[in-house]
């Protein structure tokens, strides 16, 4: 459900208005220390564990795990799935945000709630529904097997489940942003004789580009990292329908902990890159 | 809203182009990717009758999985509410070295694939893990117990609370606190009587978001839970194991219940968010 909390640029520094509304230095530093410990325990330790476990048995084991053909094919599949799903959901996000924020119509709130739906649904259900539609016992199961088309336990199923899970990310980021910006600039462009695409590319897009980019990197992080939904539809065929997160699981369940954490460290890198870009975008946005 | 602005809004449809096209595409794509597949749960081909649904829904193992899921998600969201308030407070009110890193780290659970969180937390809390080995002599077992599930859900849920409370706290007018101080209230009293009531709506929203996420969470939990039926088996995992046994009807029944719960939470969260917006104005 990441992303239900829209991008938020830190406000102006809350300057200490008067000593009466400040805590004593002792209280202040005790609170900061407590918060630091919570952060270290809850968030930083799991991060550090991934790296130390991955390198526990040395760089050679680490490289061997990453250069394993199965790991390489999992990486390729993960990249491929993201390359298909992220653009599709980005296009949808922009179009839906335009429809929702630039016009007034009945049932707008309902539509936005429907867009949010995949955030609320358990990932496992996000996979199950595609098994019910395309699986051998599903709606289209008999027809698909007659025509020798494989969707579940193959690439199309993984793509569909990922599309479902990452569906709201871009739209959810753009809707509040474009709502705040209103329609005045676009309306001004119209009176100056601009046409639809011109308005979008010259007026709207420059206004939303950072928010859009933020939505895209969140969408991408989830598309590459999705586990539950993909796990249901993938069939776990090594070297074929295994994505990186599934590969982490397989290695872990085979007690190849170092290899499992080595692959996990790749995904951690993805997460760190996502966070880095986010904080860079936030600072950009604040100016 | 004044009459003129209402009129201006009503005419918006005619001013900007693309309503029909963008609306049509949005609804079509939404239907294909989300609504039609989801409707497979309702109009399923698995031969799930009412009787079957009822017998699955009231099965002891299924009920136990819901108890585990709801209990651990609620406990995790509750602890996260307190910890998240502390983190948000420190982030908004104080300046200290490393604050930017502090702020960035809070998003890690959003960005980290759940399977990675799962294996990492299990390694941390298992008998020979860094924390698990410290707790073992004290008689605490974390991995493969409901406590382990709760800890995993706390990790997943904490950013929801922080990121919901933080903006409200930033916008909070400090005049009220000053007034409280002038009237002789100490800092703790001013916090309790002036700040906390303002933060209650976002705290509740953060709790609900973390709770909702916790109910459906799968990846970060399966590794640390141990998956013992009746004890540490969560509802999403039960769906998974029913599927693996080709019990499609059973999986659908459990999923329907879970989906119903998620819809309920979505409604609650939506009205909570409106409340936060209103009280922020």
XYZ file of C-alpha atoms in Angstrom:
568
model
C 0.000 0.000 0.000
C 3.033 2.196 -0.270
C 2.165 5.477 -1.841
C -1.182 6.000 -0.173
C 0.679 8.759 1.562
C 1.372 11.342 -1.156
C 4.722 12.978 -1.672
C 5.160 15.650 0.865
C 7.844 18.281 0.713
C 8.997 19.270 4.177
C 7.490 22.601 5.093
C 9.412 25.631 6.188
C 11.456 24.904 9.246
C 9.294 25.384 12.279
C 11.375 28.035 13.898
C 11.286 28.005 17.650
C 8.755 30.731 18.208
C 9.362 31.200 21.883
C 11.162 29.422 24.682
C 7.788 28.654 26.241
C 6.957 26.228 23.449
C 10.288 24.447 23.517
C 11.149 21.475 25.630
C 14.165 21.616 27.889
C 17.378 20.438 26.167
C 17.383 17.306 28.307
C 13.900 16.265 27.174
C 14.765 17.160 23.616
C 17.906 15.034 23.457
C 16.282 12.142 25.298
C 13.499 12.143 22.697
C 15.982 12.354 19.823
C 18.006 9.490 21.287
C 14.883 7.392 21.788
C 13.752 8.048 18.212
C 17.237 7.196 16.947
C 17.162 3.884 18.814
C 13.725 3.042 17.429
C 14.924 3.790 13.928
C 18.093 1.774 14.390
C 16.244 -1.207 15.820
C 13.204 -1.231 13.598
C 14.576 -0.116 10.230
C 18.368 0.146 10.102
C 19.164 -3.280 11.596
C 17.187 -5.264 8.996
C 19.042 -3.287 6.334
C 22.445 -4.033 7.837
C 21.591 -7.708 8.318
C 20.990 -8.137 4.580
C 24.472 -6.862 3.789
C 26.330 -8.759 6.514
C 24.527 -12.027 5.785
C 25.198 -11.613 2.085
C 28.935 -11.172 2.665
C 29.243 -13.592 5.584
C 30.992 -16.222 3.520
C 33.067 -13.829 1.495
C 32.944 -12.052 -1.822
C 33.461 -15.225 -3.816
C 30.257 -16.813 -2.569
C 28.525 -13.466 -3.092
C 29.627 -13.227 -6.733
C 28.891 -16.871 -7.352
C 25.308 -16.341 -6.171
C 24.824 -13.332 -8.405
C 26.440 -14.828 -11.478
C 24.462 -18.057 -11.188
C 22.434 -18.558 -14.403
C 19.191 -18.862 -12.422
C 19.864 -15.554 -10.681
C 20.680 -13.921 -14.006
C 17.472 -15.191 -15.567
C 15.491 -14.014 -12.514
C 17.056 -10.579 -12.911
C 16.181 -10.522 -16.618
C 12.577 -11.512 -15.905
C 12.238 -8.899 -13.173
C 13.547 -6.178 -15.489
C 11.286 -7.338 -18.308
C 8.164 -7.341 -16.128
C 8.939 -3.838 -14.865
C 9.651 -2.641 -18.422
C 6.167 -3.764 -19.479
C 4.107 -2.786 -16.432
C 5.599 0.560 -15.432
C 4.962 2.343 -18.784
C 1.410 0.953 -18.997
C 0.515 2.121 -15.507
C 2.273 5.441 -16.055
C 0.176 6.190 -19.134
C -2.945 5.199 -17.245
C -1.940 7.304 -14.231
C -1.505 10.459 -16.288
C -4.731 9.949 -18.242
C -6.765 9.102 -15.141
C -5.349 12.075 -13.250
C -6.318 14.370 -16.133
C -9.866 12.985 -16.209
C -10.263 13.228 -12.443
C -8.707 16.634 -11.800
C -9.502 18.717 -14.885
C -13.232 18.042 -14.991
C -16.165 17.981 -12.662
C -18.444 15.005 -12.757
C -20.597 12.884 -10.529
C -19.031 9.891 -8.877
C -15.535 11.344 -8.854
C -14.876 10.226 -5.290
C -16.069 6.746 -6.146
C -13.737 6.544 -9.144
C -10.767 7.610 -7.029
C -11.659 4.955 -4.463
C -11.764 2.323 -7.210
C -8.330 3.430 -8.413
C -7.055 2.936 -4.852
C -8.530 -0.533 -4.620
C -5.376 -2.560 -5.359
C -3.648 -0.841 -2.406
C -6.274 -2.252 -0.098
C -6.280 -5.783 -1.466
C -3.868 -8.380 -0.120
C -1.156 -9.204 -2.691
C -2.081 -12.860 -2.444
C -5.600 -12.000 -3.619
C -4.033 -9.948 -6.411
C -2.516 -13.182 -7.668
C -5.449 -15.458 -6.888
C -7.897 -13.523 -9.062
C -5.787 -14.131 -12.162
C -5.640 -17.829 -11.360
C -9.445 -17.789 -11.121
C -9.733 -16.045 -14.488
C -6.986 -17.708 -16.522
C -6.049 -20.850 -14.553
C -6.974 -24.326 -15.740
C -10.160 -24.244 -13.637
C -10.816 -20.583 -14.371
C -13.206 -18.709 -16.645
C -11.008 -18.898 -19.717
C -9.047 -21.980 -18.650
C -10.551 -24.530 -21.082
C -10.430 -22.117 -24.018
C -6.826 -21.168 -23.286
C -5.640 -24.751 -23.069
C -7.458 -25.629 -26.301
C -5.592 -22.848 -28.052
C -2.363 -23.685 -26.263
C -1.971 -20.272 -24.638
C -0.322 -20.114 -21.246
C -1.077 -17.178 -18.989
C -0.894 -18.454 -15.428
C 2.503 -19.928 -14.463
C 4.016 -17.967 -17.359
C 5.126 -14.434 -18.183
C 1.645 -12.997 -18.997
C 0.324 -14.001 -15.566
C 3.268 -12.375 -13.799
C 2.766 -9.215 -15.864
C -0.981 -9.110 -15.120
C -0.524 -9.620 -11.380
C 2.167 -6.916 -11.294
C -0.047 -4.565 -13.318
C -2.803 -5.054 -10.744
C -0.549 -4.498 -7.731
C 1.192 -1.390 -9.106
C -1.946 0.015 -10.734
C -2.565 3.027 -8.405
C 0.985 4.314 -7.852
C 1.275 6.975 -10.568
C -2.380 8.063 -10.476
C -2.293 8.334 -6.684
C 0.738 10.596 -6.829
C -0.620 12.866 -9.573
C -4.234 13.339 -8.466
C -3.582 15.397 -5.293
C -0.827 17.335 -7.080
C -2.985 18.269 -10.081
C -5.961 18.943 -7.820
C -3.882 21.574 -6.020
C -2.716 23.142 -9.272
C -6.255 23.634 -10.548
C -7.082 24.347 -14.175
C -6.341 28.062 -14.525
C -3.080 27.698 -16.414
C -4.610 25.211 -18.837
C -7.612 27.494 -19.332
C -5.304 30.424 -20.040
C -3.509 28.307 -22.635
C -6.836 27.535 -24.298
C -7.760 31.189 -24.587
C -4.357 31.757 -26.189
C -5.291 29.209 -28.801
C -3.401 26.125 -27.588
C -4.665 22.712 -28.555
C -5.098 19.650 -26.332
C -1.659 18.072 -26.716
C 0.049 21.446 -26.629
C -1.641 22.212 -23.332
C -0.543 18.916 -21.883
C 3.068 19.036 -23.011
C 3.707 22.773 -22.556
C 1.613 23.564 -19.476
C 0.591 20.493 -17.509
C 3.623 18.245 -17.903
C 6.205 20.822 -16.754
C 4.065 21.394 -13.669
C 3.757 17.759 -12.728
C 7.061 16.298 -13.921
C 8.651 15.766 -10.503
C 5.522 14.269 -8.999
C 5.199 12.060 -12.064
C 8.789 10.910 -11.747
C 8.209 10.131 -8.080
C 5.148 8.057 -8.947
C 7.128 6.193 -11.590
C 10.019 5.257 -9.292
C 7.594 4.059 -6.593
C 5.708 2.054 -9.195
C 8.974 0.608 -10.467
C 10.217 -0.333 -6.984
C 7.020 -2.213 -6.322
C 6.944 -3.818 -9.761
C 10.450 -5.202 -9.268
C 9.900 -6.146 -5.646
C 6.412 -7.626 -5.669
C 6.352 -10.999 -3.999
C 2.924 -12.228 -2.854
C 0.914 -11.721 -6.040
C 3.696 -12.928 -8.308
C 4.293 -15.916 -6.066
C 0.713 -17.112 -6.689
C 0.822 -16.868 -10.485
C 4.444 -17.696 -11.217
C 4.602 -21.429 -10.637
C 8.202 -21.014 -9.415
C 9.866 -22.569 -12.430
C 13.591 -21.997 -11.937
C 15.251 -20.129 -14.748
C 11.873 -19.491 -16.347
C 9.190 -17.856 -14.219
C 11.307 -16.886 -11.237
C 11.630 -13.211 -10.437
C 14.318 -11.874 -8.097
C 12.095 -11.817 -4.975
C 10.979 -15.390 -5.692
C 14.601 -16.404 -6.179
C 15.367 -15.028 -2.707
C 12.655 -17.274 -1.312
C 13.758 -20.406 -3.170
C 17.378 -20.030 -2.074
C 16.289 -19.319 1.487
C 14.080 -22.391 1.629
C 17.004 -24.460 0.330
C 19.082 -23.147 3.251
C 21.445 -21.360 0.870
C 21.311 -18.336 3.144
C 24.365 -16.493 1.821
C 23.175 -16.822 -1.767
C 19.657 -15.812 -0.767
C 20.909 -12.681 0.965
C 23.229 -11.916 -1.950
C 20.223 -11.779 -4.276
C 18.312 -9.879 -1.590
C 21.107 -7.296 -1.517
C 20.380 -6.530 -5.178
C 16.808 -5.721 -4.246
C 18.026 -3.702 -1.278
C 20.105 -1.682 -3.715
C 16.950 -1.017 -5.717
C 15.206 0.182 -2.557
C 18.119 2.441 -1.602
C 18.235 3.927 -5.102
C 14.500 4.558 -4.933
C 14.882 6.358 -1.595
C 17.817 8.395 -2.871
C 15.893 9.588 -5.922
C 12.938 10.353 -3.700
C 14.851 12.620 -1.355
C 16.495 14.304 -4.345
C 13.049 14.899 -5.859
C 11.725 16.264 -2.580
C 14.497 18.814 -2.365
C 13.929 19.739 -5.991
C 10.240 20.118 -5.272
C 10.836 22.342 -2.268
C 12.547 24.964 -4.431
C -18.443 27.829 -2.044
C -19.710 30.938 -3.760
C -22.146 30.922 -6.639
C -19.620 32.228 -9.145
C -17.023 29.595 -8.411
C -19.665 26.884 -8.677
C -20.629 28.241 -12.067
C -17.008 28.380 -13.126
C -16.524 24.778 -12.061
C -19.605 23.647 -13.912
C -18.328 25.161 -17.137
C -14.936 23.514 -16.757
C -16.103 20.488 -18.649
C -16.585 22.549 -21.749
C -13.330 24.495 -21.436
C -10.607 21.837 -21.391
C -10.455 19.114 -24.016
C -10.280 15.375 -23.610
C -12.962 14.517 -21.093
C -14.557 11.746 -23.119
C -11.284 10.211 -24.205
C -9.462 10.263 -20.869
C -12.528 9.177 -18.933
C -13.264 6.377 -21.346
C -9.697 5.095 -21.286
C -9.492 5.302 -17.480
C -12.690 3.346 -16.966
C -11.771 0.756 -19.602
C -8.273 0.170 -18.215
C -9.569 0.107 -14.639
C -12.176 -2.471 -15.620
C -9.727 -4.699 -17.477
C -6.884 -4.646 -14.967
C -8.735 -4.371 -11.661
C -12.501 -4.748 -11.680
C -13.035 -7.720 -13.989
C -10.315 -9.843 -12.373
C -11.608 -8.947 -8.899
C -15.133 -9.920 -9.911
C -13.785 -13.427 -10.508
C -13.882 -13.812 -6.734
C -17.619 -13.141 -6.710
C -18.643 -14.892 -9.907
C -16.257 -17.719 -9.563
C -16.095 -20.849 -11.570
C -14.953 -22.965 -8.658
C -18.391 -24.135 -7.700
C -18.318 -22.275 -4.417
C -21.851 -22.536 -3.011
C -23.164 -20.778 0.064
C -22.948 -23.993 2.044
C -19.363 -24.525 1.058
C -18.542 -20.881 1.736
C -20.079 -21.118 5.176
C -18.314 -24.346 6.079
C -14.948 -22.902 5.020
C -15.569 -19.565 6.730
C -16.406 -21.230 10.036
C -13.659 -23.833 9.863
C -11.525 -23.764 12.987
C -8.251 -23.394 11.101
C -9.648 -20.518 9.009
C -11.006 -18.743 12.069
C -7.657 -19.180 13.807
C -5.863 -17.636 10.822
C -8.122 -14.600 11.040
C -7.466 -14.313 14.746
C -3.722 -14.364 14.104
C -3.942 -11.886 11.211
C -6.217 -9.398 12.943
C -4.520 -9.700 16.335
C -0.979 -9.220 15.107
C -1.967 -6.447 12.666
C -3.794 -4.556 15.419
C -0.957 -4.982 17.907
C 1.629 -3.865 15.336
C -0.424 -0.838 14.274
C -0.939 0.171 17.901
C 2.770 0.032 18.756
C 3.536 1.820 15.476
C 1.172 4.643 16.451
C 3.261 5.426 19.517
C 6.635 4.925 17.863
C 5.493 6.812 14.763
C 4.359 9.765 16.846
C 7.770 9.888 18.508
C 9.588 9.729 15.156
C 7.355 12.365 13.554
C 7.695 14.680 16.552
C 11.471 14.496 16.585
C 11.612 14.990 12.798
C 9.382 18.048 12.791
C 10.352 19.817 15.974
C 14.086 19.306 16.400
C 17.265 19.964 14.493
C 20.020 17.405 14.933
C 22.928 15.957 12.966
C 21.935 13.220 10.542
C 18.358 14.384 10.313
C 18.180 13.944 6.531
C 19.348 10.339 6.756
C 16.843 9.814 9.592
C 14.055 11.144 7.411
C 15.083 9.073 4.390
C 15.379 5.817 6.367
C 11.734 5.993 7.398
C 10.738 5.218 3.810
C 12.797 2.024 3.641
C 9.840 -0.274 4.455
C 7.910 1.335 1.575
C 10.719 0.752 -0.877
C 12.140 -2.578 0.295
C 10.648 -5.668 -1.359
C 8.705 -7.564 1.284
C 10.545 -10.831 0.713
C 13.830 -9.113 1.567
C 12.318 -7.719 4.754
C 11.039 -11.201 5.529
C 14.346 -13.051 5.274
C 16.224 -10.236 6.973
C 13.891 -10.018 9.986
C 13.947 -13.798 10.340
C 17.744 -13.785 10.405
C 17.690 -10.978 12.960
C 15.266 -12.631 15.370
C 16.050 -16.334 14.967
C 17.825 -18.156 17.787
C 21.282 -17.309 16.539
C 20.411 -13.893 15.110
C 21.690 -10.629 16.559
C 18.535 -9.875 18.537
C 17.159 -13.396 18.793
C 20.303 -14.632 20.540
C 19.982 -11.838 23.115
C 16.340 -12.636 23.827
C 16.719 -16.420 23.871
C 18.354 -16.613 27.352
C 15.604 -14.358 28.702
C 13.018 -16.882 27.586
C 11.640 -14.811 24.688
C 11.092 -16.580 21.434
C 10.390 -14.198 18.584
C 10.870 -16.052 15.323
C 8.066 -18.505 14.549
C 5.710 -16.975 17.122
C 2.930 -14.358 16.855
C 5.430 -11.894 18.336
C 7.620 -12.364 15.255
C 4.664 -11.691 12.962
C 3.889 -8.534 14.945
C 7.476 -7.317 14.599
C 7.421 -7.867 10.831
C 4.157 -5.940 10.564
C 5.599 -3.149 12.726
C 8.426 -2.788 10.224
C 5.955 -2.664 7.319
C 3.557 -0.256 9.047
C 5.773 2.368 10.677
C 6.120 4.718 7.653
C 2.345 4.952 7.308
C 2.039 6.501 10.770
C 5.045 8.814 10.459
C 4.116 10.098 6.993
C 0.503 10.750 8.035
C 1.316 12.554 11.287
C 4.327 14.523 10.003
C 2.537 16.983 7.643
C -0.177 17.751 10.180
C 2.406 18.411 12.863
C 4.325 20.687 10.489
C 1.239 22.767 9.772
C 0.235 22.972 13.397
C -0.027 26.534 14.586
C 2.170 27.017 17.626
C 0.156 29.951 18.918
C -2.080 27.573 20.817
C 0.881 25.994 22.557
C 2.167 29.434 23.392
C -1.216 30.409 24.796
C -1.209 27.253 26.902
C 2.245 28.155 28.205
C 1.135 31.690 28.997
C -1.760 30.254 30.965
C 0.732 28.311 33.034
C 0.580 24.884 31.438
C 3.830 22.935 31.442
C 5.150 21.397 28.221
C 3.685 17.960 28.965
C 0.293 19.404 29.779
C 0.341 21.629 26.704
C 1.222 18.587 24.591
C -1.560 16.511 26.079
C -4.281 19.126 25.959
C -3.369 21.183 22.873
C -1.174 19.174 20.511
C -2.428 15.636 20.985
C -6.097 16.356 20.155
C -4.955 17.911 16.861
C -2.821 14.889 16.090
C -5.511 12.373 16.936
C -7.144 12.255 13.459
C -3.832 11.646 11.615
C -2.746 9.147 14.271
C -5.958 7.203 13.823
C -5.548 7.349 10.041
C -1.978 6.108 10.333
C -3.149 3.313 12.618
C -5.850 2.320 10.117
C -3.414 2.377 7.178
C -0.864 0.267 9.040
C -3.589 -2.111 10.217
C -5.077 -2.495 6.728
C -1.670 -3.166 5.251
C -0.914 -5.640 8.026
C -4.027 -7.745 7.436
C -3.081 -8.479 3.834
C 0.696 -8.584 4.218
C 2.359 -11.742 3.027
C 6.004 -11.450 1.984
C 7.521 -10.075 5.159
C 5.555 -12.475 7.347
C 5.860 -15.934 5.751
C 9.494 -16.359 6.672
C 9.303 -15.281 10.302
C 5.916 -16.803 11.120
C 6.835 -20.463 10.803
C 3.357 -21.058 9.356
C 2.010 -23.417 12.008
C -1.718 -23.985 11.477
C -3.833 -22.625 14.354
C -0.861 -20.760 15.862
C 1.117 -18.669 13.400
C -0.710 -19.156 10.132
C -1.968 -15.858 8.715
C -5.002 -15.610 6.435
C -3.108 -14.724 3.212
C -0.893 -17.754 3.748
C -3.926 -19.986 4.198
C -5.156 -18.834 0.781
C -1.783 -19.790 -0.607
C -1.751 -23.273 0.943
C -5.323 -23.961 -0.173
C -4.291 -23.022 -3.693
C -1.302 -25.329 -3.528
C -3.690 -28.174 -2.643
C -5.858 -27.218 -5.645
C -8.685 -26.289 -3.257
C -9.781 -23.324 -5.395
C -13.192 -23.036 -3.738
C -11.646 -22.931 -0.273
C -9.050 -20.353 -1.329
C -11.801 -18.219 -2.865
C -13.884 -18.384 0.312
C -11.018 -17.245 2.541
C -10.098 -14.547 0.026
C -13.679 -13.237 -0.104
C -13.692 -12.741 3.656
C -10.327 -11.012 3.531
C -11.487 -8.811 0.647
C -14.620 -7.806 2.552
C -12.452 -6.783 5.474
C -10.184 -4.762 3.166
C -13.157 -2.920 1.653
C -14.358 -2.057 5.118
C -10.930 -0.696 6.019
C -10.802 1.280 2.770
C -14.097 2.965 3.640
C -12.913 3.714 7.164
C -9.615 5.120 5.891
C -11.330 7.297 3.292
C -13.607 8.908 5.844
C -10.695 9.290 8.268
C -8.663 11.066 5.594
C -11.538 13.443 4.914
C -11.675 14.127 8.645
C -7.947 14.909 8.731
C -8.376 17.294 5.804
C -11.284 19.027 7.460
C -9.602 19.412 10.829
C -6.461 20.666 9.084
C -8.356 23.532 7.498
